[in-house]
């Protein structure tokens, strides 16, 4: 998310992807290889379908119970909602 939305990197370029993941402390090459596995692609399809069914229309989207929050700028609202649930 930071690489694409904050740094403006071209994350569909495999070399850029690997570099960005490595810079984040992850194994970029392994992630790239795993992303091309059929099981991983199938899981992405299933997760995407479930998200659409739930009303997700973009990223980042967060749910606390049935309440949906969209956008990084809504994280404070997510935190408040979580706090209100934990104090109940």
GROMACS .gro file of N, CA, C and O in nm:
model
  352
    1UNK      N    1   0.083  -0.119   0.000
    1UNK     CA    2   0.000   0.000   0.000
    1UNK      C    3   0.087   0.126   0.000
    1UNK      O    4   0.063   0.215  -0.078
    2UNK      N    5   0.185   0.131   0.087
    2UNK     CA    6   0.272   0.248   0.093
    2UNK      C    7   0.348   0.263  -0.039
    2UNK      O    8   0.358   0.375  -0.093
    3UNK      N    9   0.400   0.152  -0.090
    3UNK     CA   10   0.479   0.158  -0.214
    3UNK      C   11   0.397   0.217  -0.328
    3UNK      O   12   0.446   0.302  -0.403
    4UNK      N   13   0.273   0.173  -0.343
    4UNK     CA   14   0.193   0.219  -0.455
    4UNK      C   15   0.127   0.353  -0.428
    4UNK      O   16   0.137   0.446  -0.508
    5UNK      N   17   0.060   0.368  -0.314
    5UNK     CA   18  -0.023   0.485  -0.291
    5UNK      C   19   0.052   0.604  -0.233
    5UNK      O   20   0.009   0.718  -0.251
    6UNK      N   21   0.161   0.579  -0.161
    6UNK     CA   22   0.234   0.691  -0.104
    6UNK      C   23   0.361   0.722  -0.182
    6UNK      O   24   0.396   0.838  -0.198
    7UNK      N   25   0.429   0.619  -0.228
    7UNK     CA   26   0.553   0.640  -0.302
    7UNK      C   27   0.533   0.643  -0.453
    7UNK      O   28   0.623   0.682  -0.527
    8UNK      N   29   0.415   0.602  -0.499
    8UNK     CA   30   0.384   0.606  -0.642
    8UNK      C   31   0.463   0.506  -0.726
    8UNK      O   32   0.483   0.530  -0.846
    9UNK      N   33   0.504   0.396  -0.665
    9UNK     CA   34   0.581   0.296  -0.740
    9UNK      C   35   0.490   0.214  -0.830
    9UNK      O   36   0.373   0.192  -0.800
   10UNK      N   37   0.545   0.168  -0.938
   10UNK     CA   38   0.471   0.089  -1.038
   10UNK      C   39   0.475  -0.057  -0.995
   10UNK      O   40   0.560  -0.135  -1.038
   11UNK      N   41   0.382  -0.095  -0.910
   11UNK     CA   42   0.385  -0.227  -0.847
   11UNK      C   43   0.350  -0.342  -0.941
   11UNK      O   44   0.363  -0.457  -0.903
   12UNK      N   45   0.308  -0.311  -1.063
   12UNK     CA   46   0.286  -0.421  -1.159
   12UNK      C   47   0.414  -0.457  -1.235
   12UNK      O   48   0.414  -0.550  -1.313
   13UNK      N   49   0.521  -0.388  -1.207
   13UNK     CA   50   0.652  -0.422  -1.263
   13UNK      C   51   0.718  -0.520  -1.165
   13UNK      O   52   0.742  -0.484  -1.049
   14UNK      N   53   0.747  -0.643  -1.208
   14UNK     CA   54   0.802  -0.743  -1.116
   14UNK      C   55   0.928  -0.697  -1.043
   14UNK      O   56   0.943  -0.725  -0.923
   15UNK      N   57   1.018  -0.628  -1.111
   15UNK     CA   58   1.140  -0.583  -1.046
   15UNK      C   59   1.111  -0.479  -0.938
   15UNK      O   60   1.170  -0.481  -0.830
   16UNK      N   61   1.018  -0.389  -0.966
   16UNK     CA   62   0.979  -0.287  -0.868
   16UNK      C   63   0.911  -0.354  -0.749
   16UNK      O   64   0.938  -0.320  -0.634
   17UNK      N   65   0.824  -0.449  -0.778
   17UNK     CA   66   0.754  -0.522  -0.672
   17UNK      C   67   0.853  -0.590  -0.578
   17UNK      O   68   0.846  -0.574  -0.456
   18UNK      N   69   0.946  -0.667  -0.636
   18UNK     CA   70   1.044  -0.739  -0.555
   18UNK      C   71   1.125  -0.642  -0.471
   18UNK      O   72   1.145  -0.663  -0.351
   19UNK      N   73   1.170  -0.534  -0.530
   19UNK     CA   74   1.248  -0.434  -0.458
   19UNK      C   75   1.168  -0.372  -0.344
   19UNK      O   76   1.219  -0.357  -0.232
   20UNK      N   77   1.043  -0.336  -0.370
   20UNK     CA   78   0.959  -0.274  -0.267
   20UNK      C   79   0.934  -0.370  -0.152
   20UNK      O   80   0.938  -0.330  -0.035
   21UNK      N   81   0.909  -0.495  -0.183
   21UNK     CA   82   0.886  -0.594  -0.078
   21UNK      C   83   1.013  -0.618   0.003
   21UNK      O   84   1.009  -0.626   0.126
   22UNK      N   85   1.126  -0.626  -0.066
   22UNK     CA   86   1.254  -0.641   0.005
   22UNK      C   87   1.279  -0.522   0.097
   22UNK      O   88   1.322  -0.540   0.211
   23UNK      N   89   1.251  -0.401   0.047
   23UNK     CA   90   1.269  -0.280   0.129
   23UNK      C   91   1.180  -0.280   0.252
   23UNK      O   92   1.213  -0.219   0.354
   24UNK      N   93   1.067  -0.351   0.243
   24UNK     CA   94   0.974  -0.360   0.356
   24UNK      C   95   1.012  -0.474   0.451
   24UNK      O   96   0.939  -0.502   0.547
   25UNK      N   97   1.124  -0.541   0.423
   25UNK     CA   98   1.170  -0.648   0.510
   25UNK      C   99   1.112  -0.784   0.478
   25UNK      O  100   1.121  -0.876   0.558
   26UNK      N  101   1.052  -0.796   0.360
   26UNK     CA  102   0.993  -0.923   0.316
   26UNK      C  103   1.078  -0.985   0.206
   26UNK      O  104   1.165  -0.919   0.150
   27UNK      N  105   1.050  -1.110   0.175
   27UNK     CA  106   1.119  -1.180   0.067
   27UNK      C  107   1.042  -1.156  -0.062
   27UNK      O  108   0.950  -1.229  -0.097
   28UNK      N  109   1.079  -1.050  -0.133
   28UNK     CA  110   1.007  -1.009  -0.253
   28UNK      C  111   1.000  -1.114  -0.361
   28UNK      O  112   0.894  -1.135  -0.421
   29UNK      N  113   1.109  -1.182  -0.387
   29UNK     CA  114   1.109  -1.284  -0.492
   29UNK      C  115   1.016  -1.400  -0.456
   29UNK      O  116   0.941  -1.447  -0.540
   30UNK      N  117   1.018  -1.442  -0.331
   30UNK     CA  118   0.929  -1.550  -0.288
   30UNK      C  119   0.783  -1.508  -0.300
   30UNK      O  120   0.699  -1.586  -0.346
   31UNK      N  121   0.752  -1.385  -0.259
   31UNK     CA  122   0.614  -1.336  -0.271
   31UNK      C  123   0.568  -1.332  -0.416
   31UNK      O  124   0.455  -1.370  -0.447
   32UNK      N  125   0.656  -1.288  -0.505
   32UNK     CA  126   0.623  -1.283  -0.647
   32UNK      C  127   0.595  -1.424  -0.700
   32UNK      O  128   0.497  -1.446  -0.772
   33UNK      N  129   0.678  -1.517  -0.664
   33UNK     CA  130   0.660  -1.656  -0.709
   33UNK      C  131   0.531  -1.715  -0.654
   33UNK      O  132   0.455  -1.780  -0.725
   34UNK      N  133   0.505  -1.691  -0.526
   34UNK     CA  134   0.382  -1.743  -0.464
   34UNK      C  135   0.257  -1.683  -0.527
   34UNK      O  136   0.157  -1.751  -0.542
   35UNK      N  137   0.264  -1.555  -0.564
   35UNK     CA  138   0.149  -1.488  -0.625
   35UNK      C  139   0.109  -1.551  -0.756
   35UNK      O  140  -0.006  -1.538  -0.800
   36UNK      N  141   0.199  -1.623  -0.817
   36UNK     CA  142   0.170  -1.688  -0.945
   36UNK      C  143   0.124  -1.833  -0.930
   36UNK      O  144   0.097  -1.899  -1.029
   37UNK      N  145   0.112  -1.881  -0.807
   37UNK     CA  146   0.065  -2.017  -0.783
   37UNK      C  147  -0.088  -2.022  -0.799
   37UNK      O  148  -0.159  -1.931  -0.757
   38UNK      N  149  -0.137  -2.130  -0.857
   38UNK     CA  150  -0.281  -2.145  -0.880
   38UNK      C  151  -0.362  -2.137  -0.750
   38UNK      O  152  -0.468  -2.074  -0.747
   39UNK      N  153  -0.312  -2.199  -0.643
   39UNK     CA  154  -0.385  -2.197  -0.516
   39UNK      C  155  -0.398  -2.055  -0.463
   39UNK      O  156  -0.503  -2.016  -0.408
   40UNK      N  157  -0.294  -1.975  -0.478
   40UNK     CA  158  -0.297  -1.837  -0.430
   40UNK      C  159  -0.393  -1.755  -0.516
   40UNK      O  160  -0.472  -1.675  -0.465
   41UNK      N  161  -0.389  -1.776  -0.647
   41UNK     CA  162  -0.481  -1.704  -0.736
   41UNK      C  163  -0.626  -1.739  -0.705
   41UNK      O  164  -0.713  -1.652  -0.704
   42UNK      N  165  -0.653  -1.865  -0.675
   42UNK     CA  166  -0.788  -1.909  -0.642
   42UNK      C  167  -0.835  -1.845  -0.511
   42UNK      O  168  -0.949  -1.800  -0.500
   43UNK      N  169  -0.746  -1.839  -0.414
   43UNK     CA  170  -0.782  -1.776  -0.287
   43UNK      C  171  -0.812  -1.628  -0.306
   43UNK      O  172  -0.904  -1.573  -0.247
   44UNK      N  173  -0.733  -1.560  -0.391
   44UNK     CA  174  -0.760  -1.419  -0.421
   44UNK      C  175  -0.897  -1.402  -0.485
   44UNK      O  176  -0.973  -1.312  -0.448
   45UNK      N  177  -0.931  -1.489  -0.579
   45UNK     CA  178  -1.063  -1.482  -0.643
   45UNK      C  179  -1.174  -1.498  -0.539
   45UNK      O  180  -1.273  -1.424  -0.539
   46UNK      N  181  -1.158  -1.596  -0.451
   46UNK     CA  182  -1.259  -1.620  -0.348
   46UNK      C  183  -1.271  -1.503  -0.252
   46UNK      O  184  -1.381  -1.461  -0.216
   47UNK      N  185  -1.157  -1.449  -0.209
   47UNK     CA  186  -1.159  -1.334  -0.119
   47UNK      C  187  -1.221  -1.212  -0.185
   47UNK      O  188  -1.295  -1.136  -0.122
   48UNK      N  189  -1.191  -1.193  -0.313
   48UNK     CA  190  -1.248  -1.079  -0.387
   48UNK      C  191  -1.399  -1.093  -0.398
   48UNK      O  192  -1.473  -0.997  -0.375
   49UNK      N  193  -1.446  -1.213  -0.429
   49UNK     CA  194  -1.591  -1.236  -0.437
   49UNK      C  195  -1.659  -1.210  -0.303
   49UNK      O  196  -1.765  -1.146  -0.298
   50UNK      N  197  -1.599  -1.259  -0.195
   50UNK     CA  198  -1.656  -1.237  -0.062
   50UNK      C  199  -1.660  -1.088  -0.028
   50UNK      O  200  -1.757  -1.040   0.031
   51UNK      N  201  -1.556  -1.015  -0.065
   51UNK     CA  202  -1.551  -0.872  -0.038
   51UNK      C  203  -1.661  -0.798  -0.115
   51UNK      O  204  -1.730  -0.713  -0.059
   52UNK      N  205  -1.678  -0.832  -0.241
   52UNK     CA  206  -1.782  -0.768  -0.323
   52UNK      C  207  -1.919  -0.798  -0.264
   52UNK      O  208  -2.004  -0.708  -0.253
   53UNK      N  209  -1.942  -0.922  -0.223
   53UNK     CA  210  -2.070  -0.959  -0.163
   53UNK      C  211  -2.098  -0.880  -0.035
   53UNK      O  212  -2.212  -0.849  -0.004
   54UNK      N  213  -1.992  -0.844   0.036
   54UNK     CA  214  -2.007  -0.770   0.161
   54UNK      C  215  -2.020  -0.619   0.139
   54UNK      O  216  -2.049  -0.543   0.230
   55UNK      N  217  -1.996  -0.574   0.016
   55UNK     CA  218  -2.013  -0.432  -0.015
   55UNK      C  219  -1.885  -0.354  -0.028
   55UNK      O  220  -1.889  -0.231  -0.041
   56UNK      N  221  -1.771  -0.421  -0.025
   56UNK     CA  222  -1.643  -0.352  -0.042
   56UNK      C  223  -1.636  -0.295  -0.183
   56UNK      O  224  -1.671  -0.361  -0.280
   57UNK      N  225  -1.589  -0.171  -0.194
   57UNK     CA  226  -1.578  -0.109  -0.326
   57UNK      C  227  -1.439  -0.054  -0.353
   57UNK      O  228  -1.415   0.007  -0.456
   58UNK      N  229  -1.347  -0.072  -0.263
   58UNK     CA  230  -1.211  -0.023  -0.281
   58UNK      C  231  -1.125  -0.059  -0.163
   58UNK      O  232  -1.171  -0.123  -0.068
   59UNK      N  233  -1.000  -0.017  -0.170
   59UNK     CA  234  -0.909  -0.045  -0.060
   59UNK      C  235  -0.845   0.084  -0.012
   59UNK      O  236  -0.831   0.178  -0.091
   60UNK      N  237  -0.815   0.091   0.114
   60UNK     CA  238  -0.840  -0.010   0.217
   60UNK      C  239  -0.981   0.002   0.273
   60UNK      O  240  -1.032   0.112   0.294
   61UNK      N  241  -1.044  -0.111   0.295
   61UNK     CA  242  -1.174  -0.119   0.359
   61UNK      C  243  -1.159  -0.204   0.484
   61UNK      O  244  -1.095  -0.308   0.480
   62UNK      N  245  -1.216  -0.158   0.594
   62UNK     CA  246  -1.209  -0.229   0.721
   62UNK      C  247  -1.351  -0.252   0.772
   62UNK      O  248  -1.438  -0.167   0.754
   63UNK      N  249  -1.371  -0.366   0.834
   63UNK     CA  250  -1.498  -0.396   0.899
   63UNK      C  251  -1.474  -0.417   1.048
   63UNK      O  252  -1.379  -0.484   1.087
   64UNK      N  253  -1.560  -0.359   1.127
   64UNK     CA  254  -1.568  -0.389   1.270
   64UNK      C  255  -1.710  -0.436   1.289
   64UNK      O  256  -1.804  -0.356   1.281
   65UNK      N  257  -1.725  -0.566   1.305
   65UNK     CA  258  -1.860  -0.623   1.304
   65UNK      C  259  -1.919  -0.602   1.167
   65UNK      O  260  -1.859  -0.638   1.066
   66UNK      N  261  -2.034  -0.541   1.162
   66UNK     CA  262  -2.099  -0.513   1.034
   66UNK      C  263  -2.071  -0.371   0.983
   66UNK      O  264  -2.109  -0.336   0.872
   67UNK      N  265  -2.006  -0.291   1.067
   67UNK     CA  266  -1.976  -0.152   1.030
   67UNK      C  267  -1.856  -0.147   0.935
   67UNK      O  268  -1.750  -0.200   0.965
   68UNK      N  269  -1.873  -0.080   0.821
   68UNK     CA  270  -1.766  -0.070   0.721
   68UNK      C  271  -1.703   0.069   0.725
   68UNK      O  272  -1.771   0.170   0.736
   69UNK      N  273  -1.569   0.069   0.716
   69UNK     CA  274  -1.492   0.194   0.711
   69UNK      C  275  -1.404   0.188   0.587
   69UNK      O  276  -1.334   0.089   0.565
   70UNK      N  277  -1.406   0.294   0.508
   70UNK     CA  278  -1.327   0.297   0.385
   70UNK      C  279  -1.223   0.409   0.393
   70UNK      O  280  -1.256   0.523   0.424
   71UNK      N  281  -1.100   0.374   0.364
   71UNK     CA  282  -0.995   0.473   0.353
   71UNK      C  283  -0.901   0.476   0.472
   71UNK      O  284  -0.941   0.456   0.586
   72UNK      N  285  -0.775   0.501   0.440
   72UNK     CA  286  -0.672   0.510   0.543
   72UNK      C  287  -0.703   0.621   0.643
   72UNK      O  288  -0.672   0.610   0.762
   73UNK      N  289  -0.769   0.725   0.596
   73UNK     CA  290  -0.801   0.838   0.683
   73UNK      C  291  -0.914   0.806   0.781
   73UNK      O  292  -0.948   0.888   0.865
   74UNK      N  293  -0.968   0.686   0.774
   74UNK     CA  294  -1.074   0.644   0.866
   74UNK      C  295  -1.023   0.553   0.978
   74UNK      O  296  -1.100   0.503   1.058
   75UNK      N  297  -0.892   0.532   0.982
   75UNK     CA  298  -0.838   0.442   1.083
   75UNK      C  299  -0.869   0.488   1.225
   75UNK      O  300  -0.888   0.406   1.314
   76UNK      N  301  -0.877   0.618   1.247
   76UNK     CA  302  -0.913   0.666   1.380
   76UNK      C  303  -1.054   0.624   1.417
   76UNK      O  304  -1.083   0.591   1.532
   77UNK      N  305  -1.144   0.621   1.318
   77UNK     CA  306  -1.281   0.577   1.344
   77UNK      C  307  -1.286   0.427   1.372
   77UNK      O  308  -1.363   0.381   1.456
   78UNK      N  309  -1.202   0.350   1.302
   78UNK     CA  310  -1.192   0.206   1.326
   78UNK      C  311  -1.146   0.184   1.470
   78UNK      O  312  -1.202   0.102   1.544
   79UNK      N  313  -1.045   0.258   1.510
   79UNK     CA  314  -0.991   0.246   1.646
   79UNK      C  315  -1.098   0.278   1.750
   79UNK      O  316  -1.115   0.205   1.848
   80UNK      N  317  -1.173   0.386   1.728
   80UNK     CA  318  -1.279   0.422   1.822
   80UNK      C  319  -1.387   0.315   1.831
   80UNK      O  320  -1.437   0.284   1.939
   81UNK      N  321  -1.422   0.260   1.716
   81UNK     CA  322  -1.524   0.155   1.713
   81UNK      C  323  -1.476   0.032   1.789
   81UNK      O  324  -1.551  -0.028   1.867
   82UNK      N  325  -1.350  -0.005   1.770
   82UNK     CA  326  -1.293  -0.119   1.841
   82UNK      C  327  -1.290  -0.093   1.991
   82UNK      O  328  -1.321  -0.182   2.072
   83UNK      N  329  -1.253   0.029   2.029
   83UNK     CA  330  -1.250   0.065   2.171
   83UNK      C  331  -1.390   0.059   2.233
   83UNK      O  332  -1.406   0.014   2.345
   84UNK      N  333  -1.490   0.104   2.158
   84UNK     CA  334  -1.626   0.102   2.212
   84UNK      C  335  -1.675  -0.041   2.230
   84UNK      O  336  -1.748  -0.070   2.325
   85UNK      N  337  -1.633  -0.130   2.144
   85UNK     CA  338  -1.672  -0.271   2.156
   85UNK      C  339  -1.601  -0.335   2.275
   85UNK      O  340  -1.663  -0.407   2.353
   86UNK      N  341  -1.473  -0.306   2.290
   86UNK     CA  342  -1.396  -0.368   2.398
   86UNK      C  343  -1.436  -0.316   2.535
   86UNK      O  344  -1.419  -0.384   2.635
   87UNK      N  345  -1.491  -0.194   2.541
   87UNK     CA  346  -1.533  -0.140   2.670
   87UNK      C  347  -1.677  -0.178   2.705
   87UNK      O  348  -1.723  -0.147   2.814
   88UNK      N  349  -1.744  -0.243   2.611
   88UNK     CA  350  -1.886  -0.282   2.637
   88UNK      C  351  -1.894  -0.403   2.726
   88UNK      O  352  -1.813  -0.484   2.737
   0.00000   0.00000   0.00000
